[in-house]
C-alpha cells in the first residue's frame, strides 16, 4: 500500500510544457524543474503521447539526467490506441524506458481507461496482468490506471482487478456534480475502498485559473491575495484520499504560484467551501464547453484542426462576450492552417475525447460564431 504521507501533494504534469519556436523550451523546463525540486516536490507525470512523443524525452533531459534516480518519482502511461497485439505492450514500454532514460518507472498507468474501446483493448490484451508481471520484474514500482469512464465501470474494474494500487481521476470543483465527468461520485467510490487517488485536471485545463470576472471578484473578497488557481487546487487538496495533484504547468509564474499554494498547505475553511459553492453556481449558469485541452483529438485529425484552441475561443466568447477580439485571434492565429469549416465529420476526435464532447456539432457552432 502506498504511504500517502510520503507523497508530494503537487505533481508536475508534463503535458503542457512551455514551447519556443515550435519545440519544448528546455531551458525554461529545467528552471521549472529546479524550482519544483527545491520546494521538496518530486512527482513527474508524463505519457507516451504527450507533446507528440517528446514529453518522456523532456523528462529525461530535465530530470533523469540531472538528478539522482532515487530522488524523484516518474510516472508514465500505456496507450490503448497504440496497441494491436500483446507484443506491443513490451515494445512500447521499453521504448518509453529508452526515451526517459530509466530502467523502471515508479508509477505506471493504463492510459485513459473508459467505457468501450480503451477498456476492452486493455482486457483483450491482458494489460492488467501484464502490469502485475512488470511489477514483479521490478520494472514498475506501482501499477494503476487513469480513468475517464462511468462510475459503474470504475466499480467493475476495481472488483475484477484488486491488484490496482491507485487510480488517477479528473477532479475539480466545477466537475464535482458534472453528470458526464462525475468527479464527486468517482472520488467517493475510491475513498470508500481506501484506494489512493492521483488527480488530473484540478484547474480544468486552465479554465478555473481564469474564471469569469464575478467569480474572481468573489474569491478576492474572501482571500484578496490568492489566485483563482490556488482556490481550485486547495479544493482538491482538501479532499480525503488524494495522494498527488497534477498540474500541467506551462510557465514559471504558474509553477511559483502552485508551489506557494502547497507550501504550508491550508485546507479550505467552512467559509471558503461555501465560497467555492457560490463560484460553482455562477459558472454553471454560464454554458461553456468542457474541453480540458488534452489535445487527444488533434493528433489524429486528418484536417489538422486545432480543436481545443477553437473551443477555448468559443468559451471566451460565451463567458466574456469578447466577440471581435475572439474572431481576430481565430483568423490570425488559430485558424491559420485549418478552420473549423474544414471539418469532414469523420468522428475520430469524438472517439478519443475523454470528456465525450459532441465535437463535430461544436465545430459547426464555431463556424457560425467565428467565421460568419
mmCIF file of C-alpha atoms in Angstrom:
data_model
loop_
_atom_site.group_PDB
_atom_site.id
_atom_site.type_symbol
_atom_site.label_atom_id
_atom_site.label_comp_id
_atom_site.label_asym_id
_atom_site.label_seq_id
_atom_site.Cartn_x
_atom_site.Cartn_y
_atom_site.Cartn_z
ATOM 1 C CA UNK A 1 0.000 0.000 0.000
ATOM 2 C CA UNK A 2 1.223 3.487 -0.876
ATOM 3 C CA UNK A 3 2.020 5.714 2.090
ATOM 4 C CA UNK A 4 0.058 8.888 1.309
ATOM 5 C CA UNK A 5 2.012 10.885 3.860
ATOM 6 C CA UNK A 6 5.240 10.460 1.916
ATOM 7 C CA UNK A 7 3.928 11.561 -1.483
ATOM 8 C CA UNK A 8 4.256 15.149 -2.716
ATOM 9 C CA UNK A 9 0.887 16.886 -2.791
ATOM 10 C CA UNK A 10 1.728 18.742 -6.017
ATOM 11 C CA UNK A 11 2.762 16.744 -9.073
ATOM 12 C CA UNK A 12 4.410 18.261 -12.150
ATOM 13 C CA UNK A 13 2.370 17.257 -15.192
ATOM 14 C CA UNK A 14 4.494 17.232 -18.343
ATOM 15 C CA UNK A 15 1.616 17.536 -20.806
ATOM 16 C CA UNK A 16 1.590 21.317 -21.309
ATOM 17 C CA UNK A 17 5.262 22.259 -21.188
ATOM 18 C CA UNK A 18 6.381 25.710 -22.384
ATOM 19 C CA UNK A 19 7.331 25.918 -26.047
ATOM 20 C CA UNK A 20 9.621 28.128 -28.074
ATOM 21 C CA UNK A 21 9.808 28.189 -31.864
ATOM 22 C CA UNK A 22 7.505 25.169 -32.032
ATOM 23 C CA UNK A 23 9.597 22.960 -29.734
ATOM 24 C CA UNK A 24 9.667 22.344 -25.997
ATOM 25 C CA UNK A 25 11.584 25.164 -24.317
ATOM 26 C CA UNK A 26 14.041 23.017 -22.363
ATOM 27 C CA UNK A 27 15.835 25.933 -20.699
ATOM 28 C CA UNK A 28 12.586 27.053 -19.099
ATOM 29 C CA UNK A 29 11.568 23.483 -18.274
ATOM 30 C CA UNK A 30 14.876 22.891 -16.473
ATOM 31 C CA UNK A 31 14.437 26.042 -14.394
ATOM 32 C CA UNK A 32 10.916 24.964 -13.505
ATOM 33 C CA UNK A 33 12.111 21.504 -12.522
ATOM 34 C CA UNK A 34 14.830 23.016 -10.337
ATOM 35 C CA UNK A 35 12.358 25.292 -8.523
ATOM 36 C CA UNK A 36 9.944 22.414 -8.086
ATOM 37 C CA UNK A 37 12.600 20.104 -6.640
ATOM 38 C CA UNK A 38 13.957 22.849 -4.359
ATOM 39 C CA UNK A 39 10.483 23.108 -2.862
ATOM 40 C CA UNK A 40 10.718 19.465 -1.785
ATOM 41 C CA UNK A 41 8.416 18.210 -4.553
ATOM 42 C CA UNK A 42 9.363 15.334 -6.814
ATOM 43 C CA UNK A 43 6.491 13.650 -8.739
ATOM 44 C CA UNK A 44 6.678 13.924 -12.534
ATOM 45 C CA UNK A 45 3.860 12.704 -14.761
ATOM 46 C CA UNK A 46 4.284 12.070 -18.472
ATOM 47 C CA UNK A 47 2.833 9.762 -21.140
ATOM 48 C CA UNK A 48 3.751 8.079 -24.397
ATOM 49 C CA UNK A 49 1.695 10.550 -26.447
ATOM 50 C CA UNK A 50 2.322 13.878 -24.692
ATOM 51 C CA UNK A 51 3.937 16.548 -26.859
ATOM 52 C CA UNK A 52 3.867 14.204 -29.834
ATOM 53 C CA UNK A 53 6.079 11.685 -28.028
ATOM 54 C CA UNK A 54 8.592 14.289 -26.834
ATOM 55 C CA UNK A 55 7.424 14.613 -23.221
ATOM 56 C CA UNK A 56 9.196 11.482 -21.994
ATOM 57 C CA UNK A 57 12.372 12.704 -23.694
ATOM 58 C CA UNK A 58 11.970 16.049 -21.935
ATOM 59 C CA UNK A 59 11.663 14.199 -18.621
ATOM 60 C CA UNK A 60 14.981 12.539 -19.365
ATOM 61 C CA UNK A 61 16.778 15.767 -20.200
ATOM 62 C CA UNK A 62 15.283 17.919 -17.425
ATOM 63 C CA UNK A 63 15.022 15.393 -14.612
ATOM 64 C CA UNK A 64 16.606 11.964 -15.130
ATOM 65 C CA UNK A 65 19.996 13.183 -16.346
ATOM 66 C CA UNK A 66 20.165 15.978 -13.764
ATOM 67 C CA UNK A 67 19.019 14.352 -10.510
ATOM 68 C CA UNK A 68 19.752 11.059 -8.716
ATOM 69 C CA UNK A 69 17.224 8.420 -9.724
ATOM 70 C CA UNK A 70 16.089 7.776 -6.159
ATOM 71 C CA UNK A 71 15.337 11.488 -5.609
ATOM 72 C CA UNK A 72 12.169 11.632 -7.739
ATOM 73 C CA UNK A 73 9.100 9.686 -8.826
ATOM 74 C CA UNK A 74 8.449 9.263 -12.558
ATOM 75 C CA UNK A 75 5.071 8.174 -13.933
ATOM 76 C CA UNK A 76 4.069 7.341 -17.496
ATOM 77 C CA UNK A 77 1.266 5.539 -19.309
ATOM 78 C CA UNK A 78 0.489 2.784 -21.816
ATOM 79 C CA UNK A 79 -1.882 3.968 -24.608
ATOM 80 C CA UNK A 80 -4.662 1.587 -25.679
ATOM 81 C CA UNK A 81 -4.911 3.225 -29.102
ATOM 82 C CA UNK A 82 -1.325 2.202 -29.936
ATOM 83 C CA UNK A 83 -1.848 -1.453 -29.033
ATOM 84 C CA UNK A 84 -2.657 -4.052 -31.676
ATOM 85 C CA UNK A 85 -1.110 -7.208 -30.203
ATOM 86 C CA UNK A 86 0.268 -8.320 -26.836
ATOM 87 C CA UNK A 87 3.787 -7.781 -28.186
ATOM 88 C CA UNK A 88 3.068 -4.057 -28.411
ATOM 89 C CA UNK A 89 2.936 -3.814 -24.608
ATOM 90 C CA UNK A 90 6.637 -4.566 -24.161
ATOM 91 C CA UNK A 91 7.603 -2.764 -27.359
ATOM 92 C CA UNK A 92 6.084 0.484 -26.140
ATOM 93 C CA UNK A 93 7.224 0.014 -22.546
ATOM 94 C CA UNK A 94 10.889 -0.407 -23.446
ATOM 95 C CA UNK A 95 10.670 2.454 -25.922
ATOM 96 C CA UNK A 96 9.429 4.575 -23.005
ATOM 97 C CA UNK A 97 12.325 3.400 -20.860
ATOM 98 C CA UNK A 98 14.732 4.464 -23.600
ATOM 99 C CA UNK A 99 13.031 7.807 -24.138
ATOM 100 C CA UNK A 100 13.051 8.608 -20.436
ATOM 101 C CA UNK A 101 16.480 7.119 -19.776
ATOM 102 C CA UNK A 102 15.306 4.870 -16.931
ATOM 103 C CA UNK A 103 15.300 1.175 -16.068
ATOM 104 C CA UNK A 104 11.999 1.352 -14.222
ATOM 105 C CA UNK A 105 9.008 3.629 -13.633
ATOM 106 C CA UNK A 106 7.810 4.462 -10.137
ATOM 107 C CA UNK A 107 4.186 4.705 -11.262
ATOM 108 C CA UNK A 108 2.840 3.118 -14.420
ATOM 109 C CA UNK A 109 -0.704 3.585 -15.696
ATOM 110 C CA UNK A 110 -3.010 2.189 -18.313
ATOM 111 C CA UNK A 111 -3.892 5.421 -20.080
ATOM 112 C CA UNK A 112 -7.438 6.801 -20.229
ATOM 113 C CA UNK A 113 -9.462 3.761 -19.224
ATOM 114 C CA UNK A 114 -13.069 4.389 -20.251
ATOM 115 C CA UNK A 115 -16.163 2.555 -21.392
ATOM 116 C CA UNK A 116 -15.775 0.953 -24.802
ATOM 117 C CA UNK A 117 -12.660 0.606 -26.925
ATOM 118 C CA UNK A 118 -9.940 1.581 -24.448
ATOM 119 C CA UNK A 119 -11.092 -0.680 -21.614
ATOM 120 C CA UNK A 120 -11.915 -3.529 -23.996
ATOM 121 C CA UNK A 121 -8.428 -3.273 -25.513
ATOM 122 C CA UNK A 122 -6.736 -3.420 -22.115
ATOM 123 C CA UNK A 123 -8.757 -6.517 -21.209
ATOM 124 C CA UNK A 124 -8.362 -8.194 -24.599
ATOM 125 C CA UNK A 125 -4.595 -7.843 -24.446
ATOM 126 C CA UNK A 126 -4.371 -8.785 -20.721
ATOM 127 C CA UNK A 127 -2.781 -5.451 -19.843
ATOM 128 C CA UNK A 128 -3.717 -5.618 -16.166
ATOM 129 C CA UNK A 129 -1.982 -8.992 -15.845
ATOM 130 C CA UNK A 130 0.957 -7.652 -17.846
ATOM 131 C CA UNK A 131 1.290 -4.716 -15.452
ATOM 132 C CA UNK A 132 1.415 -7.088 -12.476
ATOM 133 C CA UNK A 133 4.145 -9.082 -14.215
ATOM 134 C CA UNK A 134 6.163 -5.961 -14.944
ATOM 135 C CA UNK A 135 5.883 -5.036 -11.280
ATOM 136 C CA UNK A 136 7.158 -8.495 -10.298
ATOM 137 C CA UNK A 137 10.127 -7.923 -12.626
ATOM 138 C CA UNK A 138 10.920 -4.638 -10.849
ATOM 139 C CA UNK A 139 10.206 -2.572 -13.959
ATOM 140 C CA UNK A 140 7.176 -0.934 -12.335
ATOM 141 C CA UNK A 141 7.045 0.057 -8.676
ATOM 142 C CA UNK A 142 3.319 0.899 -8.534
ATOM 143 C CA UNK A 143 0.607 -0.044 -11.049
ATOM 144 C CA UNK A 144 -2.705 1.696 -11.715
ATOM 145 C CA UNK A 145 -4.713 3.464 -14.395
ATOM 146 C CA UNK A 146 -6.050 6.871 -15.380
ATOM 147 C CA UNK A 147 -9.811 6.918 -15.685
ATOM 148 C CA UNK A 148 -12.335 8.790 -17.840
ATOM 149 C CA UNK A 149 -15.274 6.384 -17.645
ATOM 150 C CA UNK A 150 -18.517 5.922 -15.751
ATOM 151 C CA UNK A 151 -18.827 5.168 -12.040
ATOM 152 C CA UNK A 152 -20.308 1.764 -12.954
ATOM 153 C CA UNK A 153 -17.219 0.873 -14.975
ATOM 154 C CA UNK A 154 -14.910 2.000 -12.180
ATOM 155 C CA UNK A 155 -16.668 -0.309 -9.722
ATOM 156 C CA UNK A 156 -16.490 -3.147 -12.238
ATOM 157 C CA UNK A 157 -12.755 -2.735 -12.785
ATOM 158 C CA UNK A 158 -11.937 -2.461 -9.091
ATOM 159 C CA UNK A 159 -13.957 -5.595 -8.357
ATOM 160 C CA UNK A 160 -12.207 -7.505 -11.130
ATOM 161 C CA UNK A 161 -8.698 -6.152 -10.537
ATOM 162 C CA UNK A 162 -7.893 -5.828 -6.825
ATOM 163 C CA UNK A 163 -4.234 -5.651 -7.844
ATOM 164 C CA UNK A 164 -4.692 -1.984 -8.803
ATOM 165 C CA UNK A 165 -2.788 0.203 -6.309
ATOM 166 C CA UNK A 166 -4.044 3.652 -7.275
ATOM 167 C CA UNK A 167 -6.355 5.397 -9.737
ATOM 168 C CA UNK A 168 -5.923 8.737 -11.469
ATOM 169 C CA UNK A 169 -9.178 10.659 -11.934
ATOM 170 C CA UNK A 170 -10.312 14.060 -13.123
ATOM 171 C CA UNK A 171 -11.458 16.087 -10.139
ATOM 172 C CA UNK A 172 -12.183 19.776 -9.668
ATOM 173 C CA UNK A 173 -14.934 21.820 -8.097
ATOM 174 C CA UNK A 174 -16.590 22.554 -11.451
ATOM 175 C CA UNK A 175 -16.891 18.845 -12.331
ATOM 176 C CA UNK A 176 -17.881 17.581 -8.868
ATOM 177 C CA UNK A 177 -21.549 17.212 -9.886
ATOM 178 C CA UNK A 178 -20.952 17.066 -13.642
ATOM 179 C CA UNK A 179 -23.157 14.170 -14.876
ATOM 180 C CA UNK A 180 -20.583 13.236 -17.507
ATOM 181 C CA UNK A 181 -17.352 13.524 -15.514
ATOM 182 C CA UNK A 182 -18.872 12.515 -12.136
ATOM 183 C CA UNK A 183 -15.857 13.706 -10.130
ATOM 184 C CA UNK A 184 -17.657 13.548 -6.807
ATOM 185 C CA UNK A 185 -19.003 10.030 -7.322
ATOM 186 C CA UNK A 186 -15.674 8.681 -8.560
ATOM 187 C CA UNK A 187 -13.975 10.211 -5.529
ATOM 188 C CA UNK A 188 -16.484 8.577 -3.182
ATOM 189 C CA UNK A 189 -16.003 5.141 -4.783
ATOM 190 C CA UNK A 190 -12.229 5.288 -4.377
ATOM 191 C CA UNK A 191 -12.368 6.810 -0.902
ATOM 192 C CA UNK A 192 -14.756 4.124 0.331
ATOM 193 C CA UNK A 193 -12.365 1.421 -0.884
ATOM 194 C CA UNK A 194 -9.268 3.099 0.506
ATOM 195 C CA UNK A 195 -7.658 3.414 -2.928
ATOM 196 C CA UNK A 196 -5.245 6.370 -3.228
ATOM 197 C CA UNK A 197 -6.095 8.951 -5.879
ATOM 198 C CA UNK A 198 -3.905 10.933 -8.214
ATOM 199 C CA UNK A 199 -5.824 13.937 -9.501
ATOM 200 C CA UNK A 200 -5.687 15.320 -13.035
ATOM 201 C CA UNK A 201 -7.318 18.489 -14.360
ATOM 202 C CA UNK A 202 -7.653 20.153 -10.925
ATOM 203 C CA UNK A 203 -7.845 23.505 -12.717
ATOM 204 C CA UNK A 204 -9.840 22.032 -15.624
ATOM 205 C CA UNK A 205 -7.310 22.717 -18.344
ATOM 206 C CA UNK A 206 -6.690 26.234 -17.049
ATOM 207 C CA UNK A 207 -10.374 27.196 -17.104
ATOM 208 C CA UNK A 208 -10.520 27.610 -13.321
ATOM 209 C CA UNK A 209 -7.365 29.733 -13.347
ATOM 210 C CA UNK A 210 -9.200 32.322 -15.441
ATOM 211 C CA UNK A 211 -12.807 32.235 -14.254
ATOM 212 C CA UNK A 212 -15.488 34.813 -15.117
ATOM 213 C CA UNK A 213 -14.873 38.263 -13.576
ATOM 214 C CA UNK A 214 -17.630 37.861 -10.976
ATOM 215 C CA UNK A 215 -16.052 34.630 -9.720
ATOM 216 C CA UNK A 216 -12.661 36.273 -9.467
ATOM 217 C CA UNK A 217 -14.184 39.172 -7.527
ATOM 218 C CA UNK A 218 -15.912 36.709 -5.196
ATOM 219 C CA UNK A 219 -12.639 34.939 -4.432
ATOM 220 C CA UNK A 220 -10.814 38.229 -3.884
ATOM 221 C CA UNK A 221 -13.473 39.390 -1.414
ATOM 222 C CA UNK A 222 -12.675 36.413 0.815
ATOM 223 C CA UNK A 223 -8.951 35.921 0.187
ATOM 224 C CA UNK A 224 -7.576 39.043 -1.533
ATOM 225 C CA UNK A 225 -4.085 37.824 -2.376
ATOM 226 C CA UNK A 226 -4.951 34.300 -3.549
ATOM 227 C CA UNK A 227 -5.095 33.374 -7.242
ATOM 228 C CA UNK A 228 -8.155 31.610 -8.702
ATOM 229 C CA UNK A 229 -5.894 28.619 -9.448
ATOM 230 C CA UNK A 230 -4.980 28.355 -5.767
ATOM 231 C CA UNK A 231 -8.665 28.132 -4.875
ATOM 232 C CA UNK A 232 -9.101 25.237 -7.301
ATOM 233 C CA UNK A 233 -6.014 23.423 -6.033
ATOM 234 C CA UNK A 234 -6.932 23.903 -2.376
ATOM 235 C CA UNK A 235 -10.386 22.480 -3.068
ATOM 236 C CA UNK A 236 -8.844 19.296 -4.440
ATOM 237 C CA UNK A 237 -6.147 19.163 -1.759
ATOM 238 C CA UNK A 238 -8.829 19.325 0.920
ATOM 239 C CA UNK A 239 -10.464 16.081 -0.253
ATOM 240 C CA UNK A 240 -9.809 12.855 1.650
ATOM 241 C CA UNK A 241 -7.763 10.154 -0.062
ATOM 242 C CA UNK A 242 -5.957 12.439 -2.522
ATOM 243 C CA UNK A 243 -2.342 11.368 -2.933
ATOM 244 C CA UNK A 244 -0.952 13.778 -5.528
ATOM 245 C CA UNK A 245 -2.495 16.600 -7.551
ATOM 246 C CA UNK A 246 -1.130 17.044 -11.053
ATOM 247 C CA UNK A 247 -0.767 20.468 -12.581
ATOM 248 C CA UNK A 248 0.296 20.886 -16.192
ATOM 249 C CA UNK A 249 2.345 23.987 -15.567
ATOM 250 C CA UNK A 250 3.375 25.936 -18.664
ATOM 251 C CA UNK A 251 5.129 28.951 -17.135
ATOM 252 C CA UNK A 252 7.455 29.712 -14.268
ATOM 253 C CA UNK A 253 4.786 32.020 -12.830
ATOM 254 C CA UNK A 254 2.278 29.151 -12.692
ATOM 255 C CA UNK A 255 4.910 26.977 -11.072
ATOM 256 C CA UNK A 256 5.666 29.521 -8.361
ATOM 257 C CA UNK A 257 2.001 30.193 -7.642
ATOM 258 C CA UNK A 258 1.346 26.458 -7.244
ATOM 259 C CA UNK A 259 4.384 25.985 -5.031
ATOM 260 C CA UNK A 260 3.145 28.832 -2.840
ATOM 261 C CA UNK A 261 -0.232 27.104 -2.577
ATOM 262 C CA UNK A 262 1.269 23.830 -1.389
ATOM 263 C CA UNK A 263 3.895 25.303 0.925
ATOM 264 C CA UNK A 264 2.354 25.031 4.405
ATOM 265 C CA UNK A 265 -0.845 23.874 2.704
ATOM 266 C CA UNK A 266 -4.080 25.194 4.190
ATOM 267 C CA UNK A 267 -7.289 23.151 3.663
ATOM 268 C CA UNK A 268 -10.401 25.151 2.855
ATOM 269 C CA UNK A 269 -12.237 26.695 5.779
ATOM 270 C CA UNK A 270 -16.021 26.348 6.050
ATOM 271 C CA UNK A 271 -16.398 29.884 4.725
ATOM 272 C CA UNK A 272 -14.123 29.158 1.782
ATOM 273 C CA UNK A 273 -16.010 25.942 0.989
ATOM 274 C CA UNK A 274 -19.209 27.972 0.827
ATOM 275 C CA UNK A 275 -17.446 30.457 -1.434
ATOM 276 C CA UNK A 276 -16.473 27.636 -3.799
ATOM 277 C CA UNK A 277 -20.113 26.569 -3.984
ATOM 278 C CA UNK A 278 -21.147 30.131 -4.859
ATOM 279 C CA UNK A 279 -18.450 30.300 -7.536
ATOM 280 C CA UNK A 280 -19.575 26.984 -8.983
ATOM 281 C CA UNK A 281 -23.166 28.190 -9.266
ATOM 282 C CA UNK A 282 -22.058 31.333 -11.075
ATOM 283 C CA UNK A 283 -20.065 29.267 -13.552
ATOM 284 C CA UNK A 284 -22.752 26.648 -14.021
ATOM 285 C CA UNK A 285 -25.142 29.395 -15.041
ATOM 286 C CA UNK A 286 -22.823 30.142 -17.979
ATOM 287 C CA UNK A 287 -22.868 27.306 -20.561
ATOM 288 C CA UNK A 288 -19.306 26.544 -21.592
ATOM 289 C CA UNK A 289 -17.625 23.693 -23.454
ATOM 290 C CA UNK A 290 -15.968 21.269 -21.038
ATOM 291 C CA UNK A 291 -12.755 20.902 -23.039
ATOM 292 C CA UNK A 292 -9.593 20.394 -20.953
ATOM 293 C CA UNK A 293 -7.137 20.868 -23.855
ATOM 294 C CA UNK A 294 -5.719 17.358 -23.538
ATOM 295 C CA UNK A 295 -5.310 17.509 -27.355
ATOM 296 C CA UNK A 296 -6.041 13.823 -27.911
ATOM 297 C CA UNK A 297 -8.406 14.982 -30.658
ATOM 298 C CA UNK A 298 -5.747 16.844 -32.622
ATOM 299 C CA UNK A 299 -3.228 14.007 -33.040
ATOM 300 C CA UNK A 300 -5.402 12.079 -35.478
ATOM 301 C CA UNK A 301 -7.372 14.909 -37.077
ATOM 302 C CA UNK A 302 -6.890 14.481 -40.859
ATOM 303 C CA UNK A 303 -7.526 18.190 -41.382
ATOM 304 C CA UNK A 304 -5.139 19.404 -38.682
ATOM 305 C CA UNK A 305 -7.824 21.450 -36.929
ATOM 306 C CA UNK A 306 -6.767 22.963 -33.587
ATOM 307 C CA UNK A 307 -9.961 21.847 -31.867
ATOM 308 C CA UNK A 308 -9.091 22.763 -28.234
ATOM 309 C CA UNK A 309 -7.930 26.229 -29.273
ATOM 310 C CA UNK A 310 -11.187 26.799 -31.133
ATOM 311 C CA UNK A 311 -13.218 25.660 -28.118
ATOM 312 C CA UNK A 312 -11.213 27.941 -25.853
ATOM 313 C CA UNK A 313 -12.182 30.870 -28.063
ATOM 314 C CA UNK A 314 -15.827 29.789 -28.070
ATOM 315 C CA UNK A 315 -15.814 29.635 -24.269
ATOM 316 C CA UNK A 316 -14.240 33.073 -24.061
ATOM 317 C CA UNK A 317 -16.939 34.435 -26.317
ATOM 318 C CA UNK A 318 -19.685 32.709 -24.292
ATOM 319 C CA UNK A 319 -18.468 33.832 -20.882
ATOM 320 C CA UNK A 320 -16.868 37.206 -21.566
ATOM 321 C CA UNK A 321 -18.709 38.257 -24.734
ATOM 322 C CA UNK A 322 -15.415 39.155 -26.401
ATOM 323 C CA UNK A 323 -16.776 38.865 -29.948
ATOM 324 C CA UNK A 324 -14.486 40.885 -32.195
ATOM 325 C CA UNK A 325 -11.343 40.040 -30.237
ATOM 326 C CA UNK A 326 -12.064 36.328 -30.368
ATOM 327 C CA UNK A 327 -12.646 36.475 -34.117
ATOM 328 C CA UNK A 328 -9.390 38.336 -34.581
ATOM 329 C CA UNK A 329 -7.421 35.721 -32.674
ATOM 330 C CA UNK A 330 -9.193 32.959 -34.566
ATOM 331 C CA UNK A 331 -8.487 34.374 -38.013
ATOM 332 C CA UNK A 332 -4.913 35.495 -37.340
ATOM 333 C CA UNK A 333 -3.675 32.543 -35.318
ATOM 334 C CA UNK A 334 -5.849 29.526 -34.520
ATOM 335 C CA UNK A 335 -7.285 29.052 -37.989
ATOM 336 C CA UNK A 336 -4.114 29.929 -39.889
ATOM 337 C CA UNK A 337 -3.621 26.320 -41.034
ATOM 338 C CA UNK A 338 -7.113 24.839 -40.734
ATOM 339 C CA UNK A 339 -10.543 26.283 -39.986
ATOM 340 C CA UNK A 340 -13.475 24.768 -38.147
ATOM 341 C CA UNK A 341 -15.257 24.669 -41.506
ATOM 342 C CA UNK A 342 -12.591 22.255 -42.782
ATOM 343 C CA UNK A 343 -14.058 19.509 -40.564
ATOM 344 C CA UNK A 344 -15.136 16.487 -42.664
ATOM 345 C CA UNK A 345 -17.135 14.880 -39.849
ATOM 346 C CA UNK A 346 -15.032 11.714 -39.675
ATOM 347 C CA UNK A 347 -15.600 11.381 -35.904
ATOM 348 C CA UNK A 348 -12.008 10.480 -34.995
ATOM 349 C CA UNK A 349 -11.942 13.288 -32.466
ATOM 350 C CA UNK A 350 -15.141 12.231 -30.732
ATOM 351 C CA UNK A 351 -13.849 8.667 -30.425
ATOM 352 C CA UNK A 352 -10.864 9.714 -28.302
ATOM 353 C CA UNK A 353 -12.310 12.668 -26.351
ATOM 354 C CA UNK A 354 -12.101 11.904 -22.589
ATOM 355 C CA UNK A 355 -14.827 14.493 -21.972
ATOM 356 C CA UNK A 356 -17.172 12.860 -24.524
ATOM 357 C CA UNK A 357 -17.862 16.168 -26.229
ATOM 358 C CA UNK A 358 -20.003 16.406 -29.417
ATOM 359 C CA UNK A 359 -17.036 17.896 -31.234
ATOM 360 C CA UNK A 360 -18.491 17.820 -34.748
ATOM 361 C CA UNK A 361 -21.560 19.820 -33.699
ATOM 362 C CA UNK A 362 -19.423 22.212 -31.665
ATOM 363 C CA UNK A 363 -17.213 22.883 -34.681
ATOM 364 C CA UNK A 364 -20.369 23.739 -36.623
ATOM 365 C CA UNK A 365 -21.160 26.259 -33.889
ATOM 366 C CA UNK A 366 -17.635 27.610 -34.235
ATOM 367 C CA UNK A 367 -18.192 28.154 -37.940
ATOM 368 C CA UNK A 368 -21.256 30.285 -37.180
ATOM 369 C CA UNK A 369 -19.674 32.190 -34.298
ATOM 370 C CA UNK A 370 -16.149 32.682 -35.618
ATOM 371 C CA UNK A 371 -16.299 32.535 -39.426
ATOM 372 C CA UNK A 372 -19.596 34.059 -40.463
#
